[in-house]
PDB file of C-alpha atoms and ligand atoms in Angstrom:
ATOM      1  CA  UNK A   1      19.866 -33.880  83.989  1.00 41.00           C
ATOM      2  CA  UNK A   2      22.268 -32.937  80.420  1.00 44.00           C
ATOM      3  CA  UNK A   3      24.876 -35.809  82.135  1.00 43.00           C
ATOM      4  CA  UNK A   4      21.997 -38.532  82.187  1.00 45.00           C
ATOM      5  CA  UNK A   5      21.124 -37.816  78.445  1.00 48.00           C
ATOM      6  CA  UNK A   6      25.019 -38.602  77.532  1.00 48.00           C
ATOM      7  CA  UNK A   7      26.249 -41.883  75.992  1.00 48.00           C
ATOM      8  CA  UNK A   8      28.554 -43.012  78.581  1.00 48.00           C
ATOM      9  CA  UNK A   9      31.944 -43.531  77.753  1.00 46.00           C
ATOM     10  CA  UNK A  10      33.897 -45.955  79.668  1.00 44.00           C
ATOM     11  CA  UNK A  11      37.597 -45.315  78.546  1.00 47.00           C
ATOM     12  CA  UNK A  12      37.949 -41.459  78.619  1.00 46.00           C
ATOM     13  CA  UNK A  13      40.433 -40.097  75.926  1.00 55.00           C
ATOM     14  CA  UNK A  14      43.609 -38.930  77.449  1.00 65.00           C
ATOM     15  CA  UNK A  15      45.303 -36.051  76.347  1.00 92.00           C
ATOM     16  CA  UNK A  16      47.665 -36.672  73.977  1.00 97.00           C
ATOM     17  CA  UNK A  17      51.298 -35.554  74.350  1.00 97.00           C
ATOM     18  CA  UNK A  18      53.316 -37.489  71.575  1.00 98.00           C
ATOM     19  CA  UNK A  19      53.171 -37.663  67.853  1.00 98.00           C
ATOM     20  CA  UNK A  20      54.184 -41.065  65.937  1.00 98.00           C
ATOM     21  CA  UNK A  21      54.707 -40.551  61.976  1.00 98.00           C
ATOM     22  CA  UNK A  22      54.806 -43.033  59.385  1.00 98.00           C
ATOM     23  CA  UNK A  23      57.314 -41.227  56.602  1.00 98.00           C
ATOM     24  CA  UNK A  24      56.804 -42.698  53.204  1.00 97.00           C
ATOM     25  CA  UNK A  25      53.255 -41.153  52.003  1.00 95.00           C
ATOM     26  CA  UNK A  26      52.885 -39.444  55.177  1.00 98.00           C
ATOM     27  CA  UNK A  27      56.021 -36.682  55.399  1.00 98.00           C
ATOM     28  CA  UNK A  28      57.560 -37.605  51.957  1.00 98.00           C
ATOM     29  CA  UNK A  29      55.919 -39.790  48.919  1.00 96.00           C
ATOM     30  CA  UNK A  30      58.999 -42.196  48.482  1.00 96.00           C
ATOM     31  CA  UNK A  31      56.395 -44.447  46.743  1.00 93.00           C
ATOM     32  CA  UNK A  32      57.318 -43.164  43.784  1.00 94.00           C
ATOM     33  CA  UNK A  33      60.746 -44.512  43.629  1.00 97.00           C
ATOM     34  CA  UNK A  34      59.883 -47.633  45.350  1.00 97.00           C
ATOM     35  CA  UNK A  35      57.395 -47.662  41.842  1.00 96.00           C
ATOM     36  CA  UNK A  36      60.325 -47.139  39.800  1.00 97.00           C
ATOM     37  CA  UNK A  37      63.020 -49.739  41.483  1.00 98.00           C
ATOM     38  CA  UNK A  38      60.192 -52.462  41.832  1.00 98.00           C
ATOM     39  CA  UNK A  39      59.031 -52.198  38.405  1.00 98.00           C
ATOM     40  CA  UNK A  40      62.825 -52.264  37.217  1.00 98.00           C
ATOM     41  CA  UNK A  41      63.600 -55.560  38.981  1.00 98.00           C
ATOM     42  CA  UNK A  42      59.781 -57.415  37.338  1.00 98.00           C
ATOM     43  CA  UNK A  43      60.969 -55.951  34.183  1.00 98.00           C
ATOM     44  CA  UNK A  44      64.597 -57.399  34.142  1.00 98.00           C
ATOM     45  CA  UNK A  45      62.450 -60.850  35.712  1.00 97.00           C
ATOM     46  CA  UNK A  46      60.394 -60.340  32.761  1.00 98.00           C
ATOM     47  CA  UNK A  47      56.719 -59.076  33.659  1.00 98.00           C
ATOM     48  CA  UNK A  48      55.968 -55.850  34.398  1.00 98.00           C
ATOM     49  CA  UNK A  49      52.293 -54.932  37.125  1.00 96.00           C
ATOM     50  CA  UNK A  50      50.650 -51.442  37.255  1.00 93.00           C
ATOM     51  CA  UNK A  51      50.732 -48.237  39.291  1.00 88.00           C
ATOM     52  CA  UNK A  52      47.583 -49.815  40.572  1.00 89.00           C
ATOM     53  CA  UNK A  53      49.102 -52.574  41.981  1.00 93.00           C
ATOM     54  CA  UNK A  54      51.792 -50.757  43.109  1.00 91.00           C
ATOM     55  CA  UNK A  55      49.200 -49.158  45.870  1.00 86.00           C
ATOM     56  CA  UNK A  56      48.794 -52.716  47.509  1.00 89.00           C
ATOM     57  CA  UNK A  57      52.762 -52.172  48.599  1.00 91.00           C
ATOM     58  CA  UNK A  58      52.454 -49.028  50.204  1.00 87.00           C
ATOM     59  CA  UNK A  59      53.480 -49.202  54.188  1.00 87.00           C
ATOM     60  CA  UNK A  60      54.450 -53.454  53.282  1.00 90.00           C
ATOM     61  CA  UNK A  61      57.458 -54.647  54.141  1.00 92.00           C
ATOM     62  CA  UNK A  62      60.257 -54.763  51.583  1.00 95.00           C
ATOM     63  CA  UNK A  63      60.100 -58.935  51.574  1.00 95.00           C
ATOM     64  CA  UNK A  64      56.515 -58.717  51.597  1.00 94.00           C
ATOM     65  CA  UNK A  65      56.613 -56.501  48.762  1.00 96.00           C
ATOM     66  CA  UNK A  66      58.961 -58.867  46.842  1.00 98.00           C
ATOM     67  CA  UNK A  67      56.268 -61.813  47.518  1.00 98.00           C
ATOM     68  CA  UNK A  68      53.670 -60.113  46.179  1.00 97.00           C
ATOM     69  CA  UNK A  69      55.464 -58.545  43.103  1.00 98.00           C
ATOM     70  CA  UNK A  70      56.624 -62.357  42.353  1.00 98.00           C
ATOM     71  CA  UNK A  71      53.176 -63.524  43.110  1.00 98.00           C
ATOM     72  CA  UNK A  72      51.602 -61.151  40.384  1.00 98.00           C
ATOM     73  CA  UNK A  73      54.005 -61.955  37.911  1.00 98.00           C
ATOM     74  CA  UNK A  74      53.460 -65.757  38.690  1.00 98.00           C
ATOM     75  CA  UNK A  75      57.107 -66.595  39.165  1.00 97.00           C
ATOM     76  CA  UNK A  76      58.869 -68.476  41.854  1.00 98.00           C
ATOM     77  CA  UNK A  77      62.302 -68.291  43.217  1.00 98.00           C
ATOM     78  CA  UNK A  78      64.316 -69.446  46.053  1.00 98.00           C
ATOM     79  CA  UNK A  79      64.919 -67.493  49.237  1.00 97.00           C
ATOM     80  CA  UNK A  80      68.230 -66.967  48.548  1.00 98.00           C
ATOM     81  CA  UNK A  81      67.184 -65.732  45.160  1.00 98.00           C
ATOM     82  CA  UNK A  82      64.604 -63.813  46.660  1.00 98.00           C
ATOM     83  CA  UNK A  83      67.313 -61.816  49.058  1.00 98.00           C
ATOM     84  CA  UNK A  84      69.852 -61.280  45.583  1.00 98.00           C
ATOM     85  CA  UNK A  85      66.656 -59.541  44.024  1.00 98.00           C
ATOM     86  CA  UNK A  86      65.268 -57.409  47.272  1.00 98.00           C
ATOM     87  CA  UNK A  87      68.844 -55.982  47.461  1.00 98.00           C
ATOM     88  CA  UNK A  88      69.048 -55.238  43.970  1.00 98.00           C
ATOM     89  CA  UNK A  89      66.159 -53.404  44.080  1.00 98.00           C
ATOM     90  CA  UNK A  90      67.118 -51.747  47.266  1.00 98.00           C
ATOM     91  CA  UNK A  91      70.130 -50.426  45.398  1.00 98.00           C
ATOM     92  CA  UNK A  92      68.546 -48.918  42.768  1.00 98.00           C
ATOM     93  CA  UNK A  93      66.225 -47.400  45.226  1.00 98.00           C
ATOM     94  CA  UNK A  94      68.503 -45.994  47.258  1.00 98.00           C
ATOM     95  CA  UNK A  95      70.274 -44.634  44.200  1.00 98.00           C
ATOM     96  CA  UNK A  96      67.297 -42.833  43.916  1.00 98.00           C
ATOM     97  CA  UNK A  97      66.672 -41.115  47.350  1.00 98.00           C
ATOM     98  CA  UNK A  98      70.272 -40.638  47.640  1.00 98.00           C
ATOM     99  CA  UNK A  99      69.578 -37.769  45.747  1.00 98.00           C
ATOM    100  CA  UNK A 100      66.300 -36.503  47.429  1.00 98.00           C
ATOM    101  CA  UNK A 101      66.449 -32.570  48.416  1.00 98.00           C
ATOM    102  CA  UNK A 102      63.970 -30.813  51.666  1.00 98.00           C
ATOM    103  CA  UNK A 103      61.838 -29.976  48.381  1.00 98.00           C
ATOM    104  CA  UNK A 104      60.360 -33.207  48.149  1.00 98.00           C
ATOM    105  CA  UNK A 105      58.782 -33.253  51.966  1.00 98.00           C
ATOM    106  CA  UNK A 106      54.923 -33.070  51.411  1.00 98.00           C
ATOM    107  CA  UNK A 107      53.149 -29.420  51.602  1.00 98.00           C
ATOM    108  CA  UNK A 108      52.724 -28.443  54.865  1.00 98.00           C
ATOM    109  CA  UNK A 109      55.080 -30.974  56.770  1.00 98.00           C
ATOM    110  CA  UNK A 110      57.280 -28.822  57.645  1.00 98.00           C
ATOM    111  CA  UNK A 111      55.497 -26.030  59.276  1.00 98.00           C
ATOM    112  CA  UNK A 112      53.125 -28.814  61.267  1.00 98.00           C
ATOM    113  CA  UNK A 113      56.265 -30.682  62.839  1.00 98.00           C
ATOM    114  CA  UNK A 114      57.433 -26.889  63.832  1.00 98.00           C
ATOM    115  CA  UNK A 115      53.899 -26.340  65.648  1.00 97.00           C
ATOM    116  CA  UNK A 116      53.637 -29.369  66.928  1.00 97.00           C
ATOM    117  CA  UNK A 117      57.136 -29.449  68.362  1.00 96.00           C
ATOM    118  CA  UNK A 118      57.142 -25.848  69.688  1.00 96.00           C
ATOM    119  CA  UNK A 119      54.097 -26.748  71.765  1.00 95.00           C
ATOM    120  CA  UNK A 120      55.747 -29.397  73.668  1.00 96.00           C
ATOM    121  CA  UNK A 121      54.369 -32.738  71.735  1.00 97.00           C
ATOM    122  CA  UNK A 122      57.155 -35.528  71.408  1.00 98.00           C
ATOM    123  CA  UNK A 123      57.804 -36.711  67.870  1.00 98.00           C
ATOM    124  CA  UNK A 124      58.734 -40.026  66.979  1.00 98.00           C
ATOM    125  CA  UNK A 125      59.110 -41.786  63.260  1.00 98.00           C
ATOM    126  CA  UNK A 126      57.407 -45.120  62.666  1.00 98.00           C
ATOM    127  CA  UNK A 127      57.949 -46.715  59.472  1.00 97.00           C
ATOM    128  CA  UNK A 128      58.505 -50.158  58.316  1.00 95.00           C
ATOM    129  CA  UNK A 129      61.604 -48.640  55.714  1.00 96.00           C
ATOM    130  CA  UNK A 130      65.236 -49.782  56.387  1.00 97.00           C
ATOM    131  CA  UNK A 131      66.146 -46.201  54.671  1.00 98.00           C
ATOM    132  CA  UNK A 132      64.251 -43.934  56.354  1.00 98.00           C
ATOM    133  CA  UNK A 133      67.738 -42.363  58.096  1.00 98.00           C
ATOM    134  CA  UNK A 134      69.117 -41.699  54.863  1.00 98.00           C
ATOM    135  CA  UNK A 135      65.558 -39.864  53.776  1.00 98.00           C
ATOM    136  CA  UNK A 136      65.214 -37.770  56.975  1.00 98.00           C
ATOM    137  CA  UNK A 137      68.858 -36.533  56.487  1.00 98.00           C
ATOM    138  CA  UNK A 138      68.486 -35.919  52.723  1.00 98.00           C
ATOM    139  CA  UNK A 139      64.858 -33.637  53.233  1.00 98.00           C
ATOM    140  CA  UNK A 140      66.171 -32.137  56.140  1.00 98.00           C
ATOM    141  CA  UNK A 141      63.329 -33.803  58.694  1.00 98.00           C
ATOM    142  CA  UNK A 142      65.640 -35.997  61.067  1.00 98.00           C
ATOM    143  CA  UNK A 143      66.464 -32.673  63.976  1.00 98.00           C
ATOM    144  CA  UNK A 144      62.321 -33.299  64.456  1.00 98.00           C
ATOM    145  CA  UNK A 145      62.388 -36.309  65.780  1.00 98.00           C
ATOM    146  CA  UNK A 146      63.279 -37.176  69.731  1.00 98.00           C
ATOM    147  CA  UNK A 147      63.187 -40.800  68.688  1.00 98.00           C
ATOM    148  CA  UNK A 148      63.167 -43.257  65.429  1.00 98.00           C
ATOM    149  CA  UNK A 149      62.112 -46.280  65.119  1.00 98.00           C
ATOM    150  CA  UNK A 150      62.307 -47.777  61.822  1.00 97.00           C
ATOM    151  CA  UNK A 151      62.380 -51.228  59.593  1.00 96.00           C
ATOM    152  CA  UNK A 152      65.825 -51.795  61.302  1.00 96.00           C
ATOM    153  CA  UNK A 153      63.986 -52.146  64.735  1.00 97.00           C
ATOM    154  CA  UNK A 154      61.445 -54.090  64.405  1.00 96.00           C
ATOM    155  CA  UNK A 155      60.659 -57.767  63.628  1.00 94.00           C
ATOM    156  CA  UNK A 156      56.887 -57.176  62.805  1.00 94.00           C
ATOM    157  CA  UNK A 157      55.142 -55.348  60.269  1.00 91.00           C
ATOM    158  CA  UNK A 158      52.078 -53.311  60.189  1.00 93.00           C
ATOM    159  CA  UNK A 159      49.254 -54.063  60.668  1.00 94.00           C
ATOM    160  CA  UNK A 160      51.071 -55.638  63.939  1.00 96.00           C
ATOM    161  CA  UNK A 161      51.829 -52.503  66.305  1.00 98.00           C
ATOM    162  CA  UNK A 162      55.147 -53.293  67.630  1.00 98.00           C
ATOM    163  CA  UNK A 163      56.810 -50.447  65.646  1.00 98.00           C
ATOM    164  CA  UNK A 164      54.171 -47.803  67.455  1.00 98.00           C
ATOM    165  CA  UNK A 165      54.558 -49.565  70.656  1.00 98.00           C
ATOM    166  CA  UNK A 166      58.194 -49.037  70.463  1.00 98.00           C
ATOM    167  CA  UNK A 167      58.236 -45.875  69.508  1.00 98.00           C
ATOM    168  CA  UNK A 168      55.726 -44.673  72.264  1.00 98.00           C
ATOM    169  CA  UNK A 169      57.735 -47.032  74.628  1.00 98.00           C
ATOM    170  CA  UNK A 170      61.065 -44.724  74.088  1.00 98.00           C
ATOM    171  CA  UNK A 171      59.692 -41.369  74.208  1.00 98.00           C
ATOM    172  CA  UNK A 172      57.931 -42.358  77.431  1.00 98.00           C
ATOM    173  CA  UNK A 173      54.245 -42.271  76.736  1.00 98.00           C
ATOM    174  CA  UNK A 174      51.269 -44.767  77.232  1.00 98.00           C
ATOM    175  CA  UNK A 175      49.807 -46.015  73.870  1.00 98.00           C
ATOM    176  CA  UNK A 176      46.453 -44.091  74.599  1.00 97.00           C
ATOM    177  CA  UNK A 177      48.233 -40.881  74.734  1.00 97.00           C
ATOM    178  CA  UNK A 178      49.996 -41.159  71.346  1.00 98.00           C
ATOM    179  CA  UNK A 179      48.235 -40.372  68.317  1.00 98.00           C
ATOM    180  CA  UNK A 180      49.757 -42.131  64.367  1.00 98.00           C
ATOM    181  CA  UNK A 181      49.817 -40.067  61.501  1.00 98.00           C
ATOM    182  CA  UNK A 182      49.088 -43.010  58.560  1.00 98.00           C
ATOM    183  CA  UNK A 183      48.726 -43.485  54.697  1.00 96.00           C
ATOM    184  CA  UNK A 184      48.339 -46.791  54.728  1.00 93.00           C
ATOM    185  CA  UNK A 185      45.384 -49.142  56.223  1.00 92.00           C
ATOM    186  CA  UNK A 186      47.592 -51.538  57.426  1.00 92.00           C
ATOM    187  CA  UNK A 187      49.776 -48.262  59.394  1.00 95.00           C
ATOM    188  CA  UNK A 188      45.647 -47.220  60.914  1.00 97.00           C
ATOM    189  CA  UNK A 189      45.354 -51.013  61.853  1.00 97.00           C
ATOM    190  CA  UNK A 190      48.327 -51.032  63.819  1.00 97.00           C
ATOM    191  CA  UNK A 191      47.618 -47.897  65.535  1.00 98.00           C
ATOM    192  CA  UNK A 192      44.024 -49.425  66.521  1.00 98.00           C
ATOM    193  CA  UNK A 193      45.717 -52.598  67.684  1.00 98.00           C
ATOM    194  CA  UNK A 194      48.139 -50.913  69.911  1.00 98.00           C
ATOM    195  CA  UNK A 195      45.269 -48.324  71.593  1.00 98.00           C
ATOM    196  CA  UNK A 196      46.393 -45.437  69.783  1.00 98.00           C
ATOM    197  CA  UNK A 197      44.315 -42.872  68.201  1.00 97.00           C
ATOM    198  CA  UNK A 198      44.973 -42.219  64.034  1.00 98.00           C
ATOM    199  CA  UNK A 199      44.881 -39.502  61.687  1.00 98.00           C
ATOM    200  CA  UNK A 200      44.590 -41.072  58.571  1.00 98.00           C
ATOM    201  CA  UNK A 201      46.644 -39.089  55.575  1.00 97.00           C
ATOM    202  CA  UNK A 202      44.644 -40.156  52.220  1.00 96.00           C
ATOM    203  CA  UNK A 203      40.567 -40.768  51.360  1.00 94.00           C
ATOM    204  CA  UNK A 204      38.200 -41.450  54.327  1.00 96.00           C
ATOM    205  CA  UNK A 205      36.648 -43.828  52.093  1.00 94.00           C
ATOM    206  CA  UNK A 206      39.845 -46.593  52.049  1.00 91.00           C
ATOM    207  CA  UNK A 207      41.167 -45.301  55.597  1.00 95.00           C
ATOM    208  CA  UNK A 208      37.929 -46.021  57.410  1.00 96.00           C
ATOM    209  CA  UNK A 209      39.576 -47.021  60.968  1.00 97.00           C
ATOM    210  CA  UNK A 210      41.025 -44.116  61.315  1.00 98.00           C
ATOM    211  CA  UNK A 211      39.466 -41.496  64.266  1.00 97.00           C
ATOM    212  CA  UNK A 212      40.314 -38.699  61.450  1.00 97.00           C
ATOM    213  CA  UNK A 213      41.104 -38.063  57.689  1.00 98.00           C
ATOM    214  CA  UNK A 214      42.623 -35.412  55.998  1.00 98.00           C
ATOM    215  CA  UNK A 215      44.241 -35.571  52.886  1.00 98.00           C
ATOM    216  CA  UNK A 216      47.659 -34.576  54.327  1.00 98.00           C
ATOM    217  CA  UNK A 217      49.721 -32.480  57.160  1.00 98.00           C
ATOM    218  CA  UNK A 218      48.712 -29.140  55.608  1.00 98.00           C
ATOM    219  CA  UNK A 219      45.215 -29.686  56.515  1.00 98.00           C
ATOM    220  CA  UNK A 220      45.801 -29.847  60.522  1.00 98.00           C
ATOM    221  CA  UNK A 221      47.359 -27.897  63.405  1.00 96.00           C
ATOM    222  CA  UNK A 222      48.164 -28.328  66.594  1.00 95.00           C
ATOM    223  CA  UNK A 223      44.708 -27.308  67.409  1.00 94.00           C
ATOM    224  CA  UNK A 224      43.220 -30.507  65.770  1.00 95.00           C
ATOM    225  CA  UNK A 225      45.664 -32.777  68.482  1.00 93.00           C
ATOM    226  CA  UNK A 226      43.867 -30.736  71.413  1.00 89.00           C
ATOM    227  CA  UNK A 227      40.614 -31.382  69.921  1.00 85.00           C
ATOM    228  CA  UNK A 228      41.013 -35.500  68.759  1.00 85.00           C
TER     229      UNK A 228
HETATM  230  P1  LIG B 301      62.534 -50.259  52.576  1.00 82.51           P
HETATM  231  P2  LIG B 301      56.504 -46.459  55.462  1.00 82.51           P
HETATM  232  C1  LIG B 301      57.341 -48.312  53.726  1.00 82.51           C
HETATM  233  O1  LIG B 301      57.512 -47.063  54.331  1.00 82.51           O
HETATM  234  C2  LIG B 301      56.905 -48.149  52.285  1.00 82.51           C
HETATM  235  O2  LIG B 301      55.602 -47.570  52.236  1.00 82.51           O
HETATM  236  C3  LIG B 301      56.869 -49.490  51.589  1.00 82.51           C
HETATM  237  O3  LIG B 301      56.506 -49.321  50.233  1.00 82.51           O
HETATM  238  C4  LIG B 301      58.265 -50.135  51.695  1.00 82.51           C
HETATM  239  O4  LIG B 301      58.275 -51.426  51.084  1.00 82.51           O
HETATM  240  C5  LIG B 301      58.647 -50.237  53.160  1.00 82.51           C
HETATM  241  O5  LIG B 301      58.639 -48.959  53.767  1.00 82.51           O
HETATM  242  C6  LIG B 301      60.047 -50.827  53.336  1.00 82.51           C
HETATM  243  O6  LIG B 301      60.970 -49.931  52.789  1.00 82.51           O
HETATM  244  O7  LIG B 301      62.643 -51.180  51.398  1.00 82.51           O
HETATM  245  O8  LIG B 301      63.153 -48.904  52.350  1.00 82.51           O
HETATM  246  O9  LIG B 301      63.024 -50.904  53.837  1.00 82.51           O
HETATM  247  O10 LIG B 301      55.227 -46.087  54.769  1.00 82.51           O
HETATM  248  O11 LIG B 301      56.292 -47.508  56.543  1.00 82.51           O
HETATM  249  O12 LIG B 301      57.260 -45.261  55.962  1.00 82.51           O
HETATM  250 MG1  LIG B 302      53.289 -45.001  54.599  1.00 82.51          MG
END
């Protein structure tokens, strides 16, 4: 008998019925201004690190970020120093996407969140950024999503999956039928760690947790949720 032949699989794959996005690097590639503000604020300390570097801070916390930026240019400060220069650079960040237009949203976001949403899938945003209200409004994305849950919400970062949880929590789903779009390893850990499936946005080769890459939302459609 075929059946007998069969690996067995003990947890069988729900369908899945909601969406949860991670927005910088997944919908919109903010990165590029957190590059610019980040760099700013080592150059006024005095050192300066590289676009390299800068990939280690993708889907980190904006504290964490600052720890790491101080770490590589070997200087120390206080922790009230430390919240002076985090909101320094948030200000010239914000500057920045202040004056971000529905041009910037990646190719093919767009017409996926349409497709999605037409057939019925809840939507919800899961990012670790403090400003991602200001960037949904500014590209036009925010009438997508049926809930957001952002760096304002939660109290732990990726790779812990409390933002996920939270946002499958308030659209009503189980963790197992959610699926994470994620750019960043840490975003595919905490989608692993909270039973979710992921569809990693980026190279296969750094994203290797994830149950699917593609190299970003214009490569999938709805089919490819029916089929995960
Ligand atoms: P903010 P995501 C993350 O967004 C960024 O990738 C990361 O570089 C940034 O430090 C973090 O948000 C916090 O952003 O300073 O605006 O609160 O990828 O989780 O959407
Ligand atoms: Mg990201």
């Amino acid at each position: 008998m075929q059946e007998e032949l069969q690996t067995p699989n003990p947890e069988p794959k729900t369908q899945i019925k909601a969406c949860l996005f991670d927005l910088d690097g997944v919908l919109v590639d903010t990165a590029v201004y957190h590059y610019q503000a980040w760099k700013r604020l080592a150059n006024t300390i005095g050192f300066d690190f590289t676009e390299a570097q800068n990939e280690q801070l993708k889907g980190v916390s904006r504290v964490e970020s600052l720890n790491k930026i101080l770490a590589w240019g070997g200087v120390e400060k206080t922790d009230a120093e430390k919240e002076e220069l985090a909101t320094l650079k948030n200000s010239w960040y914000v500057e920045m996407i202040t004056k971000m237009t529905p041009a910037e949203v990646l190719p093919g976001t767009v017409d996926f969140l349409t497709e999605i949403h037409q057939a019925g899938y809840k939507l919800a945003l899961g990012s670790a950024s403090k400003n991602s209200g200001i960037i949904l409004e500014k590209t036009n994305l925010a009438h997508f999503f049926d809930e957001i849950v952002d760096g304002n919400m939660v109290t732990k970062s990726k790779p812990d999956p409390e933002v996920f949880l939270k946002g499958a929590e308030l659209l009503g789903f189980k963790p197992n039928e959610c699926v994470v779009f994620e750019d960043a390893v840490a975003g595919v850990e905490a989608a692993k760690r909270g039973d979710m499936r992921a569809i990693g946005i980026g190279e296969k080769s750094i994203l290797t947790d994830a149950d699917v890459v593609v190299s970003g939302l214009d490569k999938l459609t709805v089919k490819d949720l029916e089929n995960l």
